[in-house]
Amino acid sequence: MNHRILVVDDDKEIANLISIYLKNEGYETELAHDGTEALSKLQGGSLHLAVLDVMMPRMDGLEVCRRIRETAELPILMLSAKAEDMDKVMGLMTGADDYLVKPFHPLELTARVKSLLRRAYRFGQAPAQEEVPGLLRMNGLTINRTTHTVEAEGRPIRLTSTEFGILYLLASQPGRVFSAEDIFRQVWKEKYFDSNNTVMVHISKLRDKLEQETGSKLITTVWGVGYKIDF
């Protein structure tokens, strides 16, 4: 499958460099240089991932991310020159799946892209206890790994690929407590750092979406240990 990636950066030189890095890995790219142009190119629906700069004219990356999340779940890698934790949290809370600080090494960029695409379109393996491969049912939820969809009593719940990955992991082993490091290693497939609050942010957004649709607190925090889902 040839994945098509939207690269959005108002610095045309940076956008072109990112495009070259991605093309060298076999991806197809589309370029946009402001938020309005990015949203226009996304309307076609044939893009698989967006690499999105935060600081742009006309419409910044955070607002573009919000608007994308109103209609689509494609993975979003946010780029920013700001390295502070709160900037990362803001990007993740807005709906980004990952956050990369400029300047970055080309290998790190392509590794993040590969990880996001793998989670979004080929996540994991079916757990042994599934009655139907790729399908989990619990607490009124139907979680379908094959179609990457979640329903609550037949109502669809819109999740990003990362949120789906976390939910599927927790639901596949109900009652087991997963530490933030466990979740990060299994969903992100990357090395975990103690200061990483990425998991916490995604758990918070996932919990809010599930509670809004089901009225129940499905994900439990075991303080000092991690997170779990019980039947």
PDB file of C-alpha atoms in Angstrom:
ATOM      1  CA  MET A   1       0.000   0.000   0.000  1.00  0.00           C
ATOM      2  CA  ASN A   2       1.429   3.399  -1.005  1.00  0.00           C
ATOM      3  CA  HIS A   3       0.695   5.790   1.819  1.00  0.00           C
ATOM      4  CA  ARG A   4       0.139   9.435   0.898  1.00  0.00           C
ATOM      5  CA  ILE A   5       1.304  11.985   3.462  1.00  0.00           C
ATOM      6  CA  LEU A   6       0.359  15.640   3.736  1.00  0.00           C
ATOM      7  CA  VAL A   7       3.290  17.850   4.779  1.00  0.00           C
ATOM      8  CA  VAL A   8       2.208  21.238   6.138  1.00  0.00           C
ATOM      9  CA  ASP A   9       4.801  23.919   6.917  1.00  0.00           C
ATOM     10  CA  ASP A  10       4.929  27.591   5.987  1.00  0.00           C
ATOM     11  CA  ASP A  11       8.699  27.289   5.527  1.00  0.00           C
ATOM     12  CA  LYS A  12       8.834  25.908   1.990  1.00  0.00           C
ATOM     13  CA  GLU A  13      12.418  24.741   2.355  1.00  0.00           C
ATOM     14  CA  ILE A  14      11.562  22.648   5.421  1.00  0.00           C
ATOM     15  CA  ALA A  15       8.429  21.281   3.750  1.00  0.00           C
ATOM     16  CA  ASN A  16      10.456  20.262   0.702  1.00  0.00           C
ATOM     17  CA  LEU A  17      13.127  18.595   2.857  1.00  0.00           C
ATOM     18  CA  ILE A  18      10.509  16.610   4.774  1.00  0.00           C
ATOM     19  CA  SER A  19       8.952  15.590   1.486  1.00  0.00           C
ATOM     20  CA  ILE A  20      12.339  14.348   0.237  1.00  0.00           C
ATOM     21  CA  TYR A  21      12.918  12.334   3.425  1.00  0.00           C
ATOM     22  CA  LEU A  22       9.503  10.700   3.105  1.00  0.00           C
ATOM     23  CA  LYS A  23       9.799  10.015  -0.614  1.00  0.00           C
ATOM     24  CA  ASN A  24      13.138   8.305   0.049  1.00  0.00           C
ATOM     25  CA  GLU A  25      11.179   5.900   2.267  1.00  0.00           C
ATOM     26  CA  GLY A  26       8.701   5.161  -0.519  1.00  0.00           C
ATOM     27  CA  TYR A  27       5.850   7.461   0.551  1.00  0.00           C
ATOM     28  CA  GLU A  28       3.914   9.828  -1.679  1.00  0.00           C
ATOM     29  CA  THR A  29       3.568  13.414  -0.453  1.00  0.00           C
ATOM     30  CA  GLU A  30       1.329  16.446  -0.827  1.00  0.00           C
ATOM     31  CA  LEU A  31       2.569  19.874   0.322  1.00  0.00           C
ATOM     32  CA  ALA A  32       0.690  22.765   1.912  1.00  0.00           C
ATOM     33  CA  HIS A  33       2.113  25.979   3.323  1.00  0.00           C
ATOM     34  CA  ASP A  34      -0.676  27.250   5.558  1.00  0.00           C
ATOM     35  CA  GLY A  35      -3.616  25.850   7.467  1.00  0.00           C
ATOM     36  CA  THR A  36      -6.281  26.827   4.959  1.00  0.00           C
ATOM     37  CA  GLU A  37      -4.448  25.112   2.113  1.00  0.00           C
ATOM     38  CA  ALA A  38      -3.937  22.028   4.298  1.00  0.00           C
ATOM     39  CA  LEU A  39      -7.651  21.659   5.026  1.00  0.00           C
ATOM     40  CA  SER A  40      -8.445  22.071   1.357  1.00  0.00           C
ATOM     41  CA  LYS A  41      -6.081  19.256   0.391  1.00  0.00           C
ATOM     42  CA  LEU A  42      -7.498  16.996   3.097  1.00  0.00           C
ATOM     43  CA  GLN A  43     -11.025  17.222   1.704  1.00  0.00           C
ATOM     44  CA  GLY A  44     -10.227  14.657  -0.975  1.00  0.00           C
ATOM     45  CA  GLY A  45      -9.968  11.948   1.675  1.00  0.00           C
ATOM     46  CA  SER A  46      -7.072  10.112   0.004  1.00  0.00           C
ATOM     47  CA  LEU A  47      -4.372  11.058   2.519  1.00  0.00           C
ATOM     48  CA  HIS A  48      -3.155   8.654   5.203  1.00  0.00           C
ATOM     49  CA  LEU A  49      -1.185  10.911   7.576  1.00  0.00           C
ATOM     50  CA  ALA A  50      -0.476  14.597   8.176  1.00  0.00           C
ATOM     51  CA  VAL A  51       2.841  16.101   9.282  1.00  0.00           C
ATOM     52  CA  LEU A  52       1.679  19.418  10.671  1.00  0.00           C
ATOM     53  CA  ASP A  53       3.711  22.436  11.808  1.00  0.00           C
ATOM     54  CA  VAL A  54       2.281  24.399  14.736  1.00  0.00           C
ATOM     55  CA  MET A  55       3.321  27.944  13.843  1.00  0.00           C
ATOM     56  CA  MET A  56       1.765  28.970  10.521  1.00  0.00           C
ATOM     57  CA  PRO A  57       0.037  32.052   9.081  1.00  0.00           C
ATOM     58  CA  ARG A  58      -3.724  32.346   8.473  1.00  0.00           C
ATOM     59  CA  MET A  59      -4.488  29.330  10.652  1.00  0.00           C
ATOM     60  CA  ASP A  60      -2.051  27.686  13.068  1.00  0.00           C
ATOM     61  CA  GLY A  61      -1.438  23.960  13.338  1.00  0.00           C
ATOM     62  CA  LEU A  62      -3.470  23.535  16.522  1.00  0.00           C
ATOM     63  CA  GLU A  63      -6.589  24.906  14.840  1.00  0.00           C
ATOM     64  CA  VAL A  64      -5.958  22.771  11.749  1.00  0.00           C
ATOM     65  CA  CYS A  65      -5.648  19.727  14.011  1.00  0.00           C
ATOM     66  CA  ARG A  66      -8.948  20.564  15.744  1.00  0.00           C
ATOM     67  CA  ARG A  67     -10.727  20.867  12.409  1.00  0.00           C
ATOM     68  CA  ILE A  68      -9.257  17.638  11.088  1.00  0.00           C
ATOM     69  CA  ARG A  69     -10.474  15.817  14.193  1.00  0.00           C
ATOM     70  CA  GLU A  70     -14.040  17.004  13.551  1.00  0.00           C
ATOM     71  CA  THR A  71     -14.257  14.768  10.495  1.00  0.00           C
ATOM     72  CA  ALA A  72     -11.260  12.425  10.278  1.00  0.00           C
ATOM     73  CA  GLU A  73      -9.071  10.110  12.352  1.00  0.00           C
ATOM     74  CA  LEU A  74      -5.981  10.015  10.161  1.00  0.00           C
ATOM     75  CA  PRO A  75      -2.727  10.090  12.204  1.00  0.00           C
ATOM     76  CA  ILE A  76      -1.260  13.532  12.872  1.00  0.00           C
ATOM     77  CA  LEU A  77       2.403  14.195  13.675  1.00  0.00           C
ATOM     78  CA  MET A  78       2.775  17.702  15.084  1.00  0.00           C
ATOM     79  CA  LEU A  79       6.008  19.655  14.528  1.00  0.00           C
ATOM     80  CA  SER A  80       7.094  22.575  16.680  1.00  0.00           C
ATOM     81  CA  ALA A  81      10.188  24.547  17.647  1.00  0.00           C
ATOM     82  CA  LYS A  82       8.845  24.647  21.225  1.00  0.00           C
ATOM     83  CA  ALA A  83      10.086  21.862  23.494  1.00  0.00           C
ATOM     84  CA  GLU A  84       8.203  22.720  26.711  1.00  0.00           C
ATOM     85  CA  ASP A  85       5.947  20.005  28.145  1.00  0.00           C
ATOM     86  CA  MET A  86       2.828  22.207  28.055  1.00  0.00           C
ATOM     87  CA  ASP A  87       3.273  22.821  24.337  1.00  0.00           C
ATOM     88  CA  LYS A  88       3.431  19.071  23.780  1.00  0.00           C
ATOM     89  CA  VAL A  89       0.363  18.554  25.974  1.00  0.00           C
ATOM     90  CA  MET A  90      -1.565  21.210  24.033  1.00  0.00           C
ATOM     91  CA  GLY A  91      -0.717  19.505  20.744  1.00  0.00           C
ATOM     92  CA  LEU A  92      -1.746  16.079  22.030  1.00  0.00           C
ATOM     93  CA  MET A  93      -4.928  17.367  23.682  1.00  0.00           C
ATOM     94  CA  THR A  94      -5.908  19.026  20.422  1.00  0.00           C
ATOM     95  CA  GLY A  95      -5.853  15.631  18.732  1.00  0.00           C
ATOM     96  CA  ALA A  96      -2.305  15.016  17.517  1.00  0.00           C
ATOM     97  CA  ASP A  97      -1.014  11.458  17.800  1.00  0.00           C
ATOM     98  CA  ASP A  98       2.635  12.386  18.242  1.00  0.00           C
ATOM     99  CA  TYR A  99       4.806  15.470  18.698  1.00  0.00           C
ATOM    100  CA  LEU A 100       8.288  16.110  17.305  1.00  0.00           C
ATOM    101  CA  VAL A 101      10.468  19.082  18.257  1.00  0.00           C
ATOM    102  CA  LYS A 102      12.458  20.994  15.651  1.00  0.00           C
ATOM    103  CA  PRO A 103      15.250  20.605  14.717  1.00  0.00           C
ATOM    104  CA  PHE A 104      14.905  16.855  14.279  1.00  0.00           C
ATOM    105  CA  HIS A 105      16.971  14.134  12.649  1.00  0.00           C
ATOM    106  CA  PRO A 106      15.506  12.763   9.388  1.00  0.00           C
ATOM    107  CA  LEU A 107      15.693   9.213  10.773  1.00  0.00           C
ATOM    108  CA  GLU A 108      13.626  10.229  13.795  1.00  0.00           C
ATOM    109  CA  LEU A 109      10.994  11.820  11.578  1.00  0.00           C
ATOM    110  CA  THR A 110      10.660   8.775   9.342  1.00  0.00           C
ATOM    111  CA  ALA A 111      10.638   6.431  12.350  1.00  0.00           C
ATOM    112  CA  ARG A 112       7.745   8.376  13.909  1.00  0.00           C
ATOM    113  CA  VAL A 113       5.844   8.333  10.612  1.00  0.00           C
ATOM    114  CA  LYS A 114       6.331   4.577  10.214  1.00  0.00           C
ATOM    115  CA  SER A 115       5.169   3.983  13.790  1.00  0.00           C
ATOM    116  CA  LEU A 116       2.014   6.066  13.317  1.00  0.00           C
ATOM    117  CA  LEU A 117       1.124   4.370  10.041  1.00  0.00           C
ATOM    118  CA  ARG A 118       1.717   0.943  11.540  1.00  0.00           C
ATOM    119  CA  ARG A 119      -0.596   1.699  14.471  1.00  0.00           C
ATOM    120  CA  ALA A 120      -3.253   3.240  12.258  1.00  0.00           C
ATOM    121  CA  TYR A 121      -3.440   0.636   9.533  1.00  0.00           C
ATOM    122  CA  ARG A 122      -1.879  -2.596  10.827  1.00  0.00           C
ATOM    123  CA  PHE A 123      -2.272  -2.535  14.594  1.00  0.00           C
ATOM    124  CA  GLY A 124      -1.111  -5.544  16.555  1.00  0.00           C
ATOM    125  CA  GLN A 125      -2.261  -9.125  16.580  1.00  0.00           C
ATOM    126  CA  ALA A 126      -5.606 -10.557  17.686  1.00  0.00           C
ATOM    127  CA  PRO A 127      -5.544 -11.683  21.331  1.00  0.00           C
ATOM    128  CA  ALA A 128      -6.104 -15.375  21.893  1.00  0.00           C
ATOM    129  CA  GLN A 129      -9.337 -15.037  23.866  1.00  0.00           C
ATOM    130  CA  GLU A 130     -11.323 -13.332  21.109  1.00  0.00           C
ATOM    131  CA  GLU A 131     -14.364 -15.356  20.099  1.00  0.00           C
ATOM    132  CA  VAL A 132     -14.218 -13.732  16.665  1.00  0.00           C
ATOM    133  CA  PRO A 133     -10.748 -12.714  15.438  1.00  0.00           C
ATOM    134  CA  GLY A 134     -10.271  -8.968  15.729  1.00  0.00           C
ATOM    135  CA  LEU A 135     -13.566  -8.382  17.584  1.00  0.00           C
ATOM    136  CA  LEU A 136     -13.995  -7.552  21.276  1.00  0.00           C
ATOM    137  CA  ARG A 137     -17.286  -6.950  23.085  1.00  0.00           C
ATOM    138  CA  MET A 138     -17.417  -5.559  26.602  1.00  0.00           C
ATOM    139  CA  ASN A 139     -19.495  -3.166  28.701  1.00  0.00           C
ATOM    140  CA  GLY A 140     -21.698  -2.255  25.740  1.00  0.00           C
ATOM    141  CA  LEU A 141     -18.704  -1.616  23.490  1.00  0.00           C
ATOM    142  CA  THR A 142     -17.903  -3.388  20.243  1.00  0.00           C
ATOM    143  CA  ILE A 143     -14.236  -2.969  19.320  1.00  0.00           C
ATOM    144  CA  ASN A 144     -13.353  -4.141  15.828  1.00  0.00           C
ATOM    145  CA  ARG A 145      -9.650  -4.341  15.051  1.00  0.00           C
ATOM    146  CA  THR A 146     -10.281  -5.297  11.418  1.00  0.00           C
ATOM    147  CA  THR A 147     -12.255  -2.153  10.616  1.00  0.00           C
ATOM    148  CA  HIS A 148     -10.572  -0.035  13.312  1.00  0.00           C
ATOM    149  CA  THR A 149     -13.974   1.011  14.674  1.00  0.00           C
ATOM    150  CA  VAL A 150     -15.627   1.252  18.087  1.00  0.00           C
ATOM    151  CA  GLU A 151     -19.374   1.315  18.801  1.00  0.00           C
ATOM    152  CA  ALA A 152     -21.336   1.869  21.995  1.00  0.00           C
ATOM    153  CA  GLU A 153     -24.708   0.115  21.731  1.00  0.00           C
ATOM    154  CA  GLY A 154     -24.476   0.541  17.959  1.00  0.00           C
ATOM    155  CA  ARG A 155     -23.423   4.208  18.092  1.00  0.00           C
ATOM    156  CA  PRO A 156     -19.997   4.892  16.542  1.00  0.00           C
ATOM    157  CA  ILE A 157     -17.316   6.467  18.719  1.00  0.00           C
ATOM    158  CA  ARG A 158     -14.737   8.478  16.799  1.00  0.00           C
ATOM    159  CA  LEU A 159     -11.229   7.616  18.005  1.00  0.00           C
ATOM    160  CA  THR A 160      -7.810   8.442  16.651  1.00  0.00           C
ATOM    161  CA  SER A 161      -5.572   5.520  15.726  1.00  0.00           C
ATOM    162  CA  THR A 162      -3.587   5.992  18.931  1.00  0.00           C
ATOM    163  CA  GLU A 163      -6.713   6.086  21.108  1.00  0.00           C
ATOM    164  CA  PHE A 164      -7.961   2.948  19.389  1.00  0.00           C
ATOM    165  CA  GLY A 165      -4.626   1.243  20.001  1.00  0.00           C
ATOM    166  CA  ILE A 166      -4.745   2.022  23.725  1.00  0.00           C
ATOM    167  CA  LEU A 167      -8.374   0.928  24.068  1.00  0.00           C
ATOM    168  CA  TYR A 168      -7.767  -2.312  22.191  1.00  0.00           C
ATOM    169  CA  LEU A 169      -4.742  -3.108  24.337  1.00  0.00           C
ATOM    170  CA  LEU A 170      -6.581  -2.533  27.628  1.00  0.00           C
ATOM    171  CA  ALA A 171      -9.750  -4.318  26.486  1.00  0.00           C
ATOM    172  CA  SER A 172      -7.832  -7.322  25.172  1.00  0.00           C
ATOM    173  CA  GLN A 173      -6.738  -8.183  28.728  1.00  0.00           C
ATOM    174  CA  PRO A 174      -9.505  -6.980  31.061  1.00  0.00           C
ATOM    175  CA  GLY A 175      -8.490  -6.589  34.673  1.00  0.00           C
ATOM    176  CA  ARG A 176      -4.791  -6.358  33.909  1.00  0.00           C
ATOM    177  CA  VAL A 177      -3.118  -3.135  34.998  1.00  0.00           C
ATOM    178  CA  PHE A 178      -0.887  -1.662  32.292  1.00  0.00           C
ATOM    179  CA  SER A 179       1.730   0.849  33.336  1.00  0.00           C
ATOM    180  CA  ALA A 180       2.297   3.954  31.210  1.00  0.00           C
ATOM    181  CA  GLU A 181       5.540   2.354  30.083  1.00  0.00           C
ATOM    182  CA  ASP A 182       3.726  -0.875  29.090  1.00  0.00           C
ATOM    183  CA  ILE A 183       1.195   1.090  27.052  1.00  0.00           C
ATOM    184  CA  PHE A 184       3.811   3.260  25.380  1.00  0.00           C
ATOM    185  CA  ARG A 185       6.027   0.326  24.427  1.00  0.00           C
ATOM    186  CA  GLN A 186       3.150  -1.752  23.046  1.00  0.00           C
ATOM    187  CA  VAL A 187       1.207   0.995  21.249  1.00  0.00           C
ATOM    188  CA  TRP A 188       3.964   3.393  20.185  1.00  0.00           C
ATOM    189  CA  LYS A 189       6.582   0.631  19.727  1.00  0.00           C
ATOM    190  CA  GLU A 190       9.264   3.007  20.999  1.00  0.00           C
ATOM    191  CA  LYS A 191      11.529   3.449  24.013  1.00  0.00           C
ATOM    192  CA  TYR A 192       9.789   5.025  26.994  1.00  0.00           C
ATOM    193  CA  PHE A 193      11.209   7.927  29.004  1.00  0.00           C
ATOM    194  CA  ASP A 194      10.183   8.633  32.604  1.00  0.00           C
ATOM    195  CA  SER A 195       9.193  12.240  31.852  1.00  0.00           C
ATOM    196  CA  ASN A 196       6.931  11.205  28.974  1.00  0.00           C
ATOM    197  CA  ASN A 197       3.330  12.310  29.674  1.00  0.00           C
ATOM    198  CA  THR A 198       2.035  11.288  26.247  1.00  0.00           C
ATOM    199  CA  VAL A 199       0.172   8.245  27.569  1.00  0.00           C
ATOM    200  CA  MET A 200      -1.571  10.270  30.286  1.00  0.00           C
ATOM    201  CA  VAL A 201      -2.837  12.812  27.759  1.00  0.00           C
ATOM    202  CA  HIS A 202      -4.193  10.160  25.383  1.00  0.00           C
ATOM    203  CA  ILE A 203      -5.795   8.189  28.233  1.00  0.00           C
ATOM    204  CA  SER A 204      -7.550  11.376  29.375  1.00  0.00           C
ATOM    205  CA  LYS A 205      -8.982  12.066  25.919  1.00  0.00           C
ATOM    206  CA  LEU A 206      -9.970   8.424  25.409  1.00  0.00           C
ATOM    207  CA  ARG A 207     -11.666   8.244  28.804  1.00  0.00           C
ATOM    208  CA  ASP A 208     -13.658  11.416  28.077  1.00  0.00           C
ATOM    209  CA  LYS A 209     -14.905  10.070  24.737  1.00  0.00           C
ATOM    210  CA  LEU A 210     -15.926   6.717  26.215  1.00  0.00           C
ATOM    211  CA  GLU A 211     -17.699   8.258  29.205  1.00  0.00           C
ATOM    212  CA  GLN A 212     -19.559  10.711  26.975  1.00  0.00           C
ATOM    213  CA  GLU A 213     -21.001   7.860  24.913  1.00  0.00           C
ATOM    214  CA  THR A 214     -21.489   5.196  27.587  1.00  0.00           C
ATOM    215  CA  GLY A 215     -22.079   7.215  30.753  1.00  0.00           C
ATOM    216  CA  SER A 216     -19.636   4.921  32.550  1.00  0.00           C
ATOM    217  CA  LYS A 217     -16.059   5.270  33.680  1.00  0.00           C
ATOM    218  CA  LEU A 218     -14.581   2.332  31.790  1.00  0.00           C
ATOM    219  CA  ILE A 219     -10.866   3.069  32.215  1.00  0.00           C
ATOM    220  CA  THR A 220      -9.711   2.936  35.815  1.00  0.00           C
ATOM    221  CA  THR A 221      -6.539   4.561  37.109  1.00  0.00           C
ATOM    222  CA  VAL A 222      -4.645   2.462  39.629  1.00  0.00           C
ATOM    223  CA  TRP A 223      -2.628   5.195  41.295  1.00  0.00           C
ATOM    224  CA  GLY A 224       1.087   4.673  41.143  1.00  0.00           C
ATOM    225  CA  VAL A 225       0.695   1.609  38.933  1.00  0.00           C
ATOM    226  CA  GLY A 226      -1.184   2.278  35.682  1.00  0.00           C
ATOM    227  CA  TYR A 227      -4.530   1.796  33.914  1.00  0.00           C
ATOM    228  CA  LYS A 228      -7.012  -1.013  33.381  1.00  0.00           C
ATOM    229  CA  ILE A 229     -10.463  -1.922  32.080  1.00  0.00           C
ATOM    230  CA  ASP A 230     -12.701  -4.385  33.914  1.00  0.00           C
ATOM    231  CA  PHE A 231     -15.663  -6.295  32.491  1.00  0.00           C
TER     232      PHE A 231
END
